[in-house]
Coordinates of C-alpha atoms and ligand atoms in Angstrom, one line a residue:
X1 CA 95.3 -69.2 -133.3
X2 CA 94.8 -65.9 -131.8
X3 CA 93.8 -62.4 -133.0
X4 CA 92.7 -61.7 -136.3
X5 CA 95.7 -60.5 -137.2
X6 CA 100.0 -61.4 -136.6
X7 CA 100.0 -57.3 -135.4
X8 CA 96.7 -58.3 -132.7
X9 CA 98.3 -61.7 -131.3
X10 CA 101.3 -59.9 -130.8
X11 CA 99.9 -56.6 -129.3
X12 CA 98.2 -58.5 -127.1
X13 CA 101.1 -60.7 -125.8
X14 CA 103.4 -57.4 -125.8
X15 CA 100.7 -55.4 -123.6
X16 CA 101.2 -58.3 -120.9
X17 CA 104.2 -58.8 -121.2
X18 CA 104.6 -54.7 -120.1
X19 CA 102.4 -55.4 -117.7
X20 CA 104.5 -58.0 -116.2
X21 CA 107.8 -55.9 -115.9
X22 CA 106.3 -53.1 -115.6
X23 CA 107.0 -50.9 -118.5
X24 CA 105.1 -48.4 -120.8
X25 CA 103.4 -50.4 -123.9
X26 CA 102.9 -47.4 -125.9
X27 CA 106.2 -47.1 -127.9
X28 CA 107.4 -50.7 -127.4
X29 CA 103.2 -51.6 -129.8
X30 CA 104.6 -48.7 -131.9
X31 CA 108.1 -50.2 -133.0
X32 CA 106.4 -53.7 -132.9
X33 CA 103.8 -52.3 -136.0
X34 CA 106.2 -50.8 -137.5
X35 CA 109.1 -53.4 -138.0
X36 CA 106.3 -55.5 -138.9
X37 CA 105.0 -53.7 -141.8
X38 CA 103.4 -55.4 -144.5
X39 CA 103.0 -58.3 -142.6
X40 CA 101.2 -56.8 -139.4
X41 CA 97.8 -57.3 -141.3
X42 CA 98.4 -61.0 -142.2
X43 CA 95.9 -63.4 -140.2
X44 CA 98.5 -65.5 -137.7
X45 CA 98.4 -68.9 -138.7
X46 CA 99.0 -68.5 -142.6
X47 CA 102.5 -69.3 -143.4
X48 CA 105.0 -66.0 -143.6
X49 CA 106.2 -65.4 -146.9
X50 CA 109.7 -64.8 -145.6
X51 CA 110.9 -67.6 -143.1
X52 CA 112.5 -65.6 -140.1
X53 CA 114.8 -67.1 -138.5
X54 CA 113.9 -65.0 -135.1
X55 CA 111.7 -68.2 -133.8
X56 CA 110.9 -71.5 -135.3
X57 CA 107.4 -70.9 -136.7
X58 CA 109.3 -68.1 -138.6
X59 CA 106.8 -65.0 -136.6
X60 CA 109.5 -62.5 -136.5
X61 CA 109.8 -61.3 -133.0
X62 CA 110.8 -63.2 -130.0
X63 CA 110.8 -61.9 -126.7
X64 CA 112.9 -62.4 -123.5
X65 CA 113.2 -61.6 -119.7
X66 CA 116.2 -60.8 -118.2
X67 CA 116.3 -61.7 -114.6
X68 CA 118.6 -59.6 -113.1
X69 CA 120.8 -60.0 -109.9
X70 CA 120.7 -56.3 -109.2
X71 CA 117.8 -54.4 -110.7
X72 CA 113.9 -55.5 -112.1
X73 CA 113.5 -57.7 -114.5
X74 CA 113.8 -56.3 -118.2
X75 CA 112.0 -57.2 -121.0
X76 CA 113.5 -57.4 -124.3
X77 CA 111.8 -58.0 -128.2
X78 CA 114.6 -59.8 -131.2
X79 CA 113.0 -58.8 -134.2
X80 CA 113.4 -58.3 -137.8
X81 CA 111.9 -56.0 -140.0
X82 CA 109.5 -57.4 -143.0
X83 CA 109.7 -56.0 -146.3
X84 CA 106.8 -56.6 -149.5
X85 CA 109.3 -59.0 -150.9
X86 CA 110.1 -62.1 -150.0
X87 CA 114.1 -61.3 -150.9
X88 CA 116.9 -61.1 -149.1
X89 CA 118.1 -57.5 -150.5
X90 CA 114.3 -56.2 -149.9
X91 CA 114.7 -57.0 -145.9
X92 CA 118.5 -55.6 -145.8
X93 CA 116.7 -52.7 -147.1
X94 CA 114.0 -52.5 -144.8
X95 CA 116.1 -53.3 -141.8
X96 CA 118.3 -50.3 -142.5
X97 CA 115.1 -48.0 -143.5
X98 CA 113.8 -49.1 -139.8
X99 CA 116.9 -47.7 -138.2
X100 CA 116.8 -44.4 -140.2
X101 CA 113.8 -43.3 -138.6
X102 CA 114.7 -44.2 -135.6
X103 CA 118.0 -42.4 -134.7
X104 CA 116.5 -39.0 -134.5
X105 CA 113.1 -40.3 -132.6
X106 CA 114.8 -42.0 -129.7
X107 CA 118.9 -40.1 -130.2
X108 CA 120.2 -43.4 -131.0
X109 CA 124.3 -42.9 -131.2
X110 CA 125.3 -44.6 -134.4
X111 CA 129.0 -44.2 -134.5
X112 CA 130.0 -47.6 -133.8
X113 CA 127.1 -48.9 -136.3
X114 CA 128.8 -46.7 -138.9
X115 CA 132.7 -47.7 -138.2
X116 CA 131.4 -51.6 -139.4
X117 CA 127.8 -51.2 -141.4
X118 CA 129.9 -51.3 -144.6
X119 CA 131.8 -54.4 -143.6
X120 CA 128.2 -56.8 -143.2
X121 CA 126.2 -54.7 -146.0
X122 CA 126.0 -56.5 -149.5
X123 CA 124.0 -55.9 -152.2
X124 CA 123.6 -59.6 -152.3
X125 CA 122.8 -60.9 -148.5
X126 CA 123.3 -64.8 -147.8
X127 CA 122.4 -67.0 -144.9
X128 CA 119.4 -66.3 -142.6
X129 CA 119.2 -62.4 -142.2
X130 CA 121.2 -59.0 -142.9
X131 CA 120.3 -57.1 -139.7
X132 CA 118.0 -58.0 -137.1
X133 CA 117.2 -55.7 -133.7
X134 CA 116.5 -56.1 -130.2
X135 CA 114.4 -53.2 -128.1
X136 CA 115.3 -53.3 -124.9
X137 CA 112.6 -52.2 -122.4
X138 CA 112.9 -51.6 -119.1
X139 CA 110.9 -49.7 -116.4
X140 CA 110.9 -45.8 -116.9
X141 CA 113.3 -45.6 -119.5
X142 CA 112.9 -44.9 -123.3
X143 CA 113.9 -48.3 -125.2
X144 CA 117.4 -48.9 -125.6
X145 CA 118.2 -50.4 -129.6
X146 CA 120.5 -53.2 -130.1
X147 CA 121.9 -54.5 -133.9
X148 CA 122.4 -57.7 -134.7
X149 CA 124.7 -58.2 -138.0
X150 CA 125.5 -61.9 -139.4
X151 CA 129.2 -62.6 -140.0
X152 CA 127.9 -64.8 -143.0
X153 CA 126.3 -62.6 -144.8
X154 CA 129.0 -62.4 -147.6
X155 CA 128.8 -66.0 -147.4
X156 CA 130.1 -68.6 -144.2
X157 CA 133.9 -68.9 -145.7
X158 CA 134.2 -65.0 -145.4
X159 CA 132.4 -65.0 -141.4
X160 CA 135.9 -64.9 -139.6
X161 CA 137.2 -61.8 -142.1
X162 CA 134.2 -59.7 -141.3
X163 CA 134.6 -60.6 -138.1
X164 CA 138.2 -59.5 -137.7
X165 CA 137.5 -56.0 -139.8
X166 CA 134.4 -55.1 -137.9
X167 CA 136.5 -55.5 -134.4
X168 CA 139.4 -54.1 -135.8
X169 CA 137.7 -50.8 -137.1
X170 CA 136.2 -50.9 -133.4
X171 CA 139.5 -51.0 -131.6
X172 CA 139.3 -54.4 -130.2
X173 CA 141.0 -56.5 -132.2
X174 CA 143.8 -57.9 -129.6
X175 CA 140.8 -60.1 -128.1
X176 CA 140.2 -62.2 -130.9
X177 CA 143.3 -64.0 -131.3
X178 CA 142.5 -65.5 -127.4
X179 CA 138.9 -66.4 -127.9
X180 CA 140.4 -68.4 -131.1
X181 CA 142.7 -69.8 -129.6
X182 CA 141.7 -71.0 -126.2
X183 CA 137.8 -70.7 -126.8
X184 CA 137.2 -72.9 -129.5
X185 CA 138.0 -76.4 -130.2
X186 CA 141.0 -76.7 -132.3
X187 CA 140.6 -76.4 -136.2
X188 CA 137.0 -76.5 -135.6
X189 CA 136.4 -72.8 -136.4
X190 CA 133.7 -72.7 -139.7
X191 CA 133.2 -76.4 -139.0
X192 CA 131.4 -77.5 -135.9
X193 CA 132.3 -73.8 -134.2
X194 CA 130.7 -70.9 -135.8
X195 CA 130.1 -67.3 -135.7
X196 CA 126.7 -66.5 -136.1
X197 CA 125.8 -63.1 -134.5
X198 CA 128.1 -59.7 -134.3
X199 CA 125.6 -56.9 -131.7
X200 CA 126.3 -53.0 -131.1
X201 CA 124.2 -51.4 -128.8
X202 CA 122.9 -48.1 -130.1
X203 CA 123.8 -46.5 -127.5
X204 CA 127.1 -44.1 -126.0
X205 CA 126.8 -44.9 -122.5
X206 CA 130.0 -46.3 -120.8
X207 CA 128.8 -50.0 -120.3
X208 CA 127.4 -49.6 -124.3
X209 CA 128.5 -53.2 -125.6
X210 CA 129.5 -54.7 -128.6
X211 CA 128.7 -58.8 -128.7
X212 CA 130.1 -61.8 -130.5
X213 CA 128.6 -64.8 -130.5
X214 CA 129.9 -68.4 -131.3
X215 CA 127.9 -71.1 -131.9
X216 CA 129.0 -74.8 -131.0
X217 CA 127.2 -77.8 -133.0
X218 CA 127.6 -81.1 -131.8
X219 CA 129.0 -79.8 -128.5
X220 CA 129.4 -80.9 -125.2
X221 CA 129.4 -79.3 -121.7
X222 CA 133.2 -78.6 -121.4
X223 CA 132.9 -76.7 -124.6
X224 CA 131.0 -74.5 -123.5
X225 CA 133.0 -74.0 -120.0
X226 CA 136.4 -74.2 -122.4
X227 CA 134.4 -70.9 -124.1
X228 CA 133.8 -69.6 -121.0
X229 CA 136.9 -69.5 -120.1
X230 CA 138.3 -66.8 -121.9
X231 CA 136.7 -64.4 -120.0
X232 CA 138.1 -63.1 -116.6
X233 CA 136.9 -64.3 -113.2
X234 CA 133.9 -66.9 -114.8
X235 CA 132.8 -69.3 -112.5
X236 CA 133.3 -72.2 -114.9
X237 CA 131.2 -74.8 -112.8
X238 CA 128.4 -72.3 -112.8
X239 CA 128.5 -72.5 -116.7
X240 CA 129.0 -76.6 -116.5
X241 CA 125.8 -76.4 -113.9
X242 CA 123.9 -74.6 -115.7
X243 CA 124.3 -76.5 -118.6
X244 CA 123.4 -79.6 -117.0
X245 CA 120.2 -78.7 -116.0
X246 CA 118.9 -76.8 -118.9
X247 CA 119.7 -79.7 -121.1
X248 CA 118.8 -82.3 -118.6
X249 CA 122.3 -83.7 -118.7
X250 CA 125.5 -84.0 -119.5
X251 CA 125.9 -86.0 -122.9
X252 CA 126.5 -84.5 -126.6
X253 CA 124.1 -81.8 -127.9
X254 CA 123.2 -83.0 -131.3
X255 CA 120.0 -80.8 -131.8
X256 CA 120.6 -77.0 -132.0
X257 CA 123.8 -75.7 -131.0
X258 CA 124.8 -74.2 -127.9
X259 CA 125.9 -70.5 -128.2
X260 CA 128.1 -68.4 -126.8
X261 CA 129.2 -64.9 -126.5
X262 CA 131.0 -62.3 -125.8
X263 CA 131.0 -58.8 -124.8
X264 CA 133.5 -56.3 -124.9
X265 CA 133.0 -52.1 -123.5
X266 CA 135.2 -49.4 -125.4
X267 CA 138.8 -49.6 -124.0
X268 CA 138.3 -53.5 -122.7
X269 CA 141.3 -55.6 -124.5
X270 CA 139.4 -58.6 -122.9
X271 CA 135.8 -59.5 -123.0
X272 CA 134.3 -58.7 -119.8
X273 CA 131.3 -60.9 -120.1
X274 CA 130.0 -63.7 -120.8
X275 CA 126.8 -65.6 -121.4
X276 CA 125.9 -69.1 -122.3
X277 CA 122.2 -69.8 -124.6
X278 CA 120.7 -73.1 -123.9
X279 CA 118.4 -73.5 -126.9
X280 CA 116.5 -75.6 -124.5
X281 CA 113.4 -76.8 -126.4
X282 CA 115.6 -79.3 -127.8
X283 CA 115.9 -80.8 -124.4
X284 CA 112.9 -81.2 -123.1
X285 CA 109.7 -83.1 -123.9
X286 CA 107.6 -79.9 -123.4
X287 CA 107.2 -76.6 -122.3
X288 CA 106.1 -77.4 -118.8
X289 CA 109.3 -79.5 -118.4
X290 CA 111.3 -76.2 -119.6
X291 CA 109.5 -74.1 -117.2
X292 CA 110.3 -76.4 -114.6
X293 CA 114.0 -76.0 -115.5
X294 CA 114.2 -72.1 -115.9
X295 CA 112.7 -72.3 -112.6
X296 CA 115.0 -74.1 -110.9
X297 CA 117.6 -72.7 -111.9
X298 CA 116.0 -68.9 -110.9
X299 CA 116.3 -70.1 -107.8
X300 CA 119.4 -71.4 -107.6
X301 CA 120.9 -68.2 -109.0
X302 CA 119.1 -66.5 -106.2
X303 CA 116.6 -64.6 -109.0
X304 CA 113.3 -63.9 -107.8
X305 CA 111.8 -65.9 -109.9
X306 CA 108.4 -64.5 -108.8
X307 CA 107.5 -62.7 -112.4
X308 CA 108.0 -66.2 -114.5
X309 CA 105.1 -67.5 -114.8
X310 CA 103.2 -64.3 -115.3
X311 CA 105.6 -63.8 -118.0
X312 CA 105.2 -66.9 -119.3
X313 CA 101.6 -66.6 -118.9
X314 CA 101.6 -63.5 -120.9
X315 CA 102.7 -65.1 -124.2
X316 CA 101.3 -68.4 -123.6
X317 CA 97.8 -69.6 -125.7
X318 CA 97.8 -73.1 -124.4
X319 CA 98.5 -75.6 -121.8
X320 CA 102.7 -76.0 -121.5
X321 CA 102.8 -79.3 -121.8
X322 CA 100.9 -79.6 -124.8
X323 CA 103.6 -77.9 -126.9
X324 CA 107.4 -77.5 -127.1
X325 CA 109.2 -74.4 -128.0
X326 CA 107.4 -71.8 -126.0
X327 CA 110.5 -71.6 -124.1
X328 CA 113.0 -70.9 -127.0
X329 CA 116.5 -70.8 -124.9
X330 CA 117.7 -70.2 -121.4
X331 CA 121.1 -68.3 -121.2
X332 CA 123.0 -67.4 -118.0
X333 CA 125.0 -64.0 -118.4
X334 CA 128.1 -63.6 -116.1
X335 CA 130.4 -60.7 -115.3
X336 CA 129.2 -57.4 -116.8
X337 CA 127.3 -55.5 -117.5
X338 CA 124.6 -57.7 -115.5
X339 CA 124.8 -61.1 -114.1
X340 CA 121.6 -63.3 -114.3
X341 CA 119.4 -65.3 -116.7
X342 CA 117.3 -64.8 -119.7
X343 CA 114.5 -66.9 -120.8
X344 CA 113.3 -66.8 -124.4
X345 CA 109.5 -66.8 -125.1
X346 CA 108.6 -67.9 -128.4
X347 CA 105.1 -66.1 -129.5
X348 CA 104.6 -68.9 -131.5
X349 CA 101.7 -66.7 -134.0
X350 CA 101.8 -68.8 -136.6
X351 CA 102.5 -72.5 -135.3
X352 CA 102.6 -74.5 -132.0
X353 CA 105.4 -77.4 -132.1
X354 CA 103.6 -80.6 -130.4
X355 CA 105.1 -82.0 -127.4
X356 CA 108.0 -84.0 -127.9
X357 CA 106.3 -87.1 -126.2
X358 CA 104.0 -87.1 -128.7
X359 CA 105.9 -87.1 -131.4
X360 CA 107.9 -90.2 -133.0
X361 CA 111.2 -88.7 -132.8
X362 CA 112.5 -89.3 -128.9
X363 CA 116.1 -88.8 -127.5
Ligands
LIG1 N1 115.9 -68.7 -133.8 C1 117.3 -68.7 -133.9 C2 117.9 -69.8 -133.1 O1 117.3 -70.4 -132.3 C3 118.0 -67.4 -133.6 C4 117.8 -67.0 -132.2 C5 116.7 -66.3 -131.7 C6 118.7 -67.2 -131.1 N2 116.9 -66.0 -130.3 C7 118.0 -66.6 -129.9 C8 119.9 -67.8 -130.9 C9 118.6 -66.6 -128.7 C10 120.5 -67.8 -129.7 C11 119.9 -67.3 -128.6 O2 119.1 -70.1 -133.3

């Protein structure tokens, strides 16, 4: 392990990461610290007392790059806020504390977080989280927040009814009924097909967002390009290609599911975008193997693909292909507001998951 302390590790992976896309570290360290809390101090390696579900070793913050067709790279942070308490209520409570103080410092705009916070908030949160965030980073700019809420947080059964109220109260309800019906496979909806993250950006600019995202167990490549295609103008082979060559195949994905979302702008009746997340350390024996995916299909997308490695580099405290899971997913976002890929980079503080070859379990 690295750094003497979870706060350490990840300032030091956060600093390169800046480096790497060119962005500020100053405020990015400073909302790192302090949605860490309590546990910033903790030595890395010692098991959390509260198993995020942000990355697989339970360290709460995961970070992406967005490659994008148009503009630099962007680098992005998922993260949830810890709380003294290993308790589901204690993090709700810390999650919305964290938001507080940050609405005045960076002029956050909050009125579409406070049309639906009532719908997701419950004395009594279920499943894996309440709220998580991402910071969005990108060169010269003060950090863009993003909320995550989790349609099962009154429980899985009541997912589809929060769903419905929280676009509803946001003016977008006629776009559900497509997505239901032509998105997902047929009766499957709370089964194998389910919805798993509802995002608002916290911000008021035109192309601000609001994103649902499905995910597909036990799915196979034309569900995802069936998903697709309820957005406008998709290039459904793209998806099916893509898909193919983060998984290495076609074939049933039995391991984590595929995801899928969708975003709607104010006004939109239809989602205008659309992106696909390949959770593809599921897929490959190691890291080096993923790598050698993402890569490929950088290029292929035209991306400059030149900032990888440096990226991956960044975060990385070992050899790739003596590990899996570095490389958390691989998603391809088409249509608006920008079209390229995003790879996942797991800071894995607190664990390394050996290399798949090494392991008895093989596909
Ligand atoms: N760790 C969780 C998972 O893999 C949640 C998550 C983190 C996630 N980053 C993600 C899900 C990116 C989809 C895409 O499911």
């Amino acid at each position: 392990m690295h750094g003497a302390s979870l706060v350490d590790c990840l300032s030091d992976q956060l600093t390169q990461l800046c480096t790497v896309v060119d962005t500020e570290p100053g405020i990015p360290l400073q909302l790192v610290t302090e949605l860490l809390g309590p546990a910033a101090t903790r030595p890395p390696g010692q098991p959390p007392t509260w198993p995020s579900d942000v990355a697989d070793d339970h360290t709460p913050i995961e970070y992406s790059v967005a490659f994008n067709e148009a503009e630099p790279p962007t680098l992005r942070i998922l993260a949830e806020a810890q709380a003294d308490a290993p308790d589901p209520a204690a993090y709700a409570a810390a999650a919305y504390r964290f938001l507080d103080r940050q609405v005045d410092r960076f002029g956050l705009a909050t009125s579409k977080f406070d049309l639906v916070r009532d719908v997701f908030h419950t004395e009594q949160p279920q499943g894996a989280f309440a709220l998580w965030y991402s910071l969005v980073l990108r060169s010269g700019r003060r950090p863009e927040l993003k909320v995550y809420f989790n349609p099962a947080v009154r429980g899985a059964d009541a997912a589809e009814t929060l769903v419905v109220e929280a676009l509803r109260r946001l003016g977008l309800q006629a776009a559900y009924p497509k997505m239901v019906d032509h998105g997902l496979r047929p009766g499957e909806l709370g089964g194998r097909d389910q919805l798993t993250f509802f995002a608002l950006d916290l911000h008021d600019e035109p192309q601000s967002r609001v994103k649902l995202y499905l995910s597909q167990y036990d799915a196979r490549v034309d569900d995802a390009v069936r998903a697709a295609g309820v957005v406008d103008d998709v290039d459904l082979d793209q998806v099916a290609d893509f898909c193919v060559t983060a998984t290495g195949g076609p074939g049933r994905y039995d391991r984590r599911p595929l995801v899928s979302s969708y975003t709607f702008t104010a006004g939109a009746e239809h989602p205008v975008g659309y992106s696909l997340y390949v959770p593809i350390r599921d897929y490959v024996d190691d890291d080096e193997q993923a790598r050698q995916r993402v890569l490929e299909l950088l290029t292929r997308y035209g991306l400059d693909a030149s900032r990888l490695d440096p990226a991956i580099a960044a975060v990385a405290r070992r050899p790739l292909r003596d590990g899996v899971g570095l490389i958390a997913h691989v998603s391809l976002r088409v249509g608006r507001p920008r079209p390229g890929i995003t790879v996942y980079l797991s800071a894995e503080a607190h664990q390394v998951a050996p290399p798949r070859s090494k392991t008895a379990v093989r596909r």
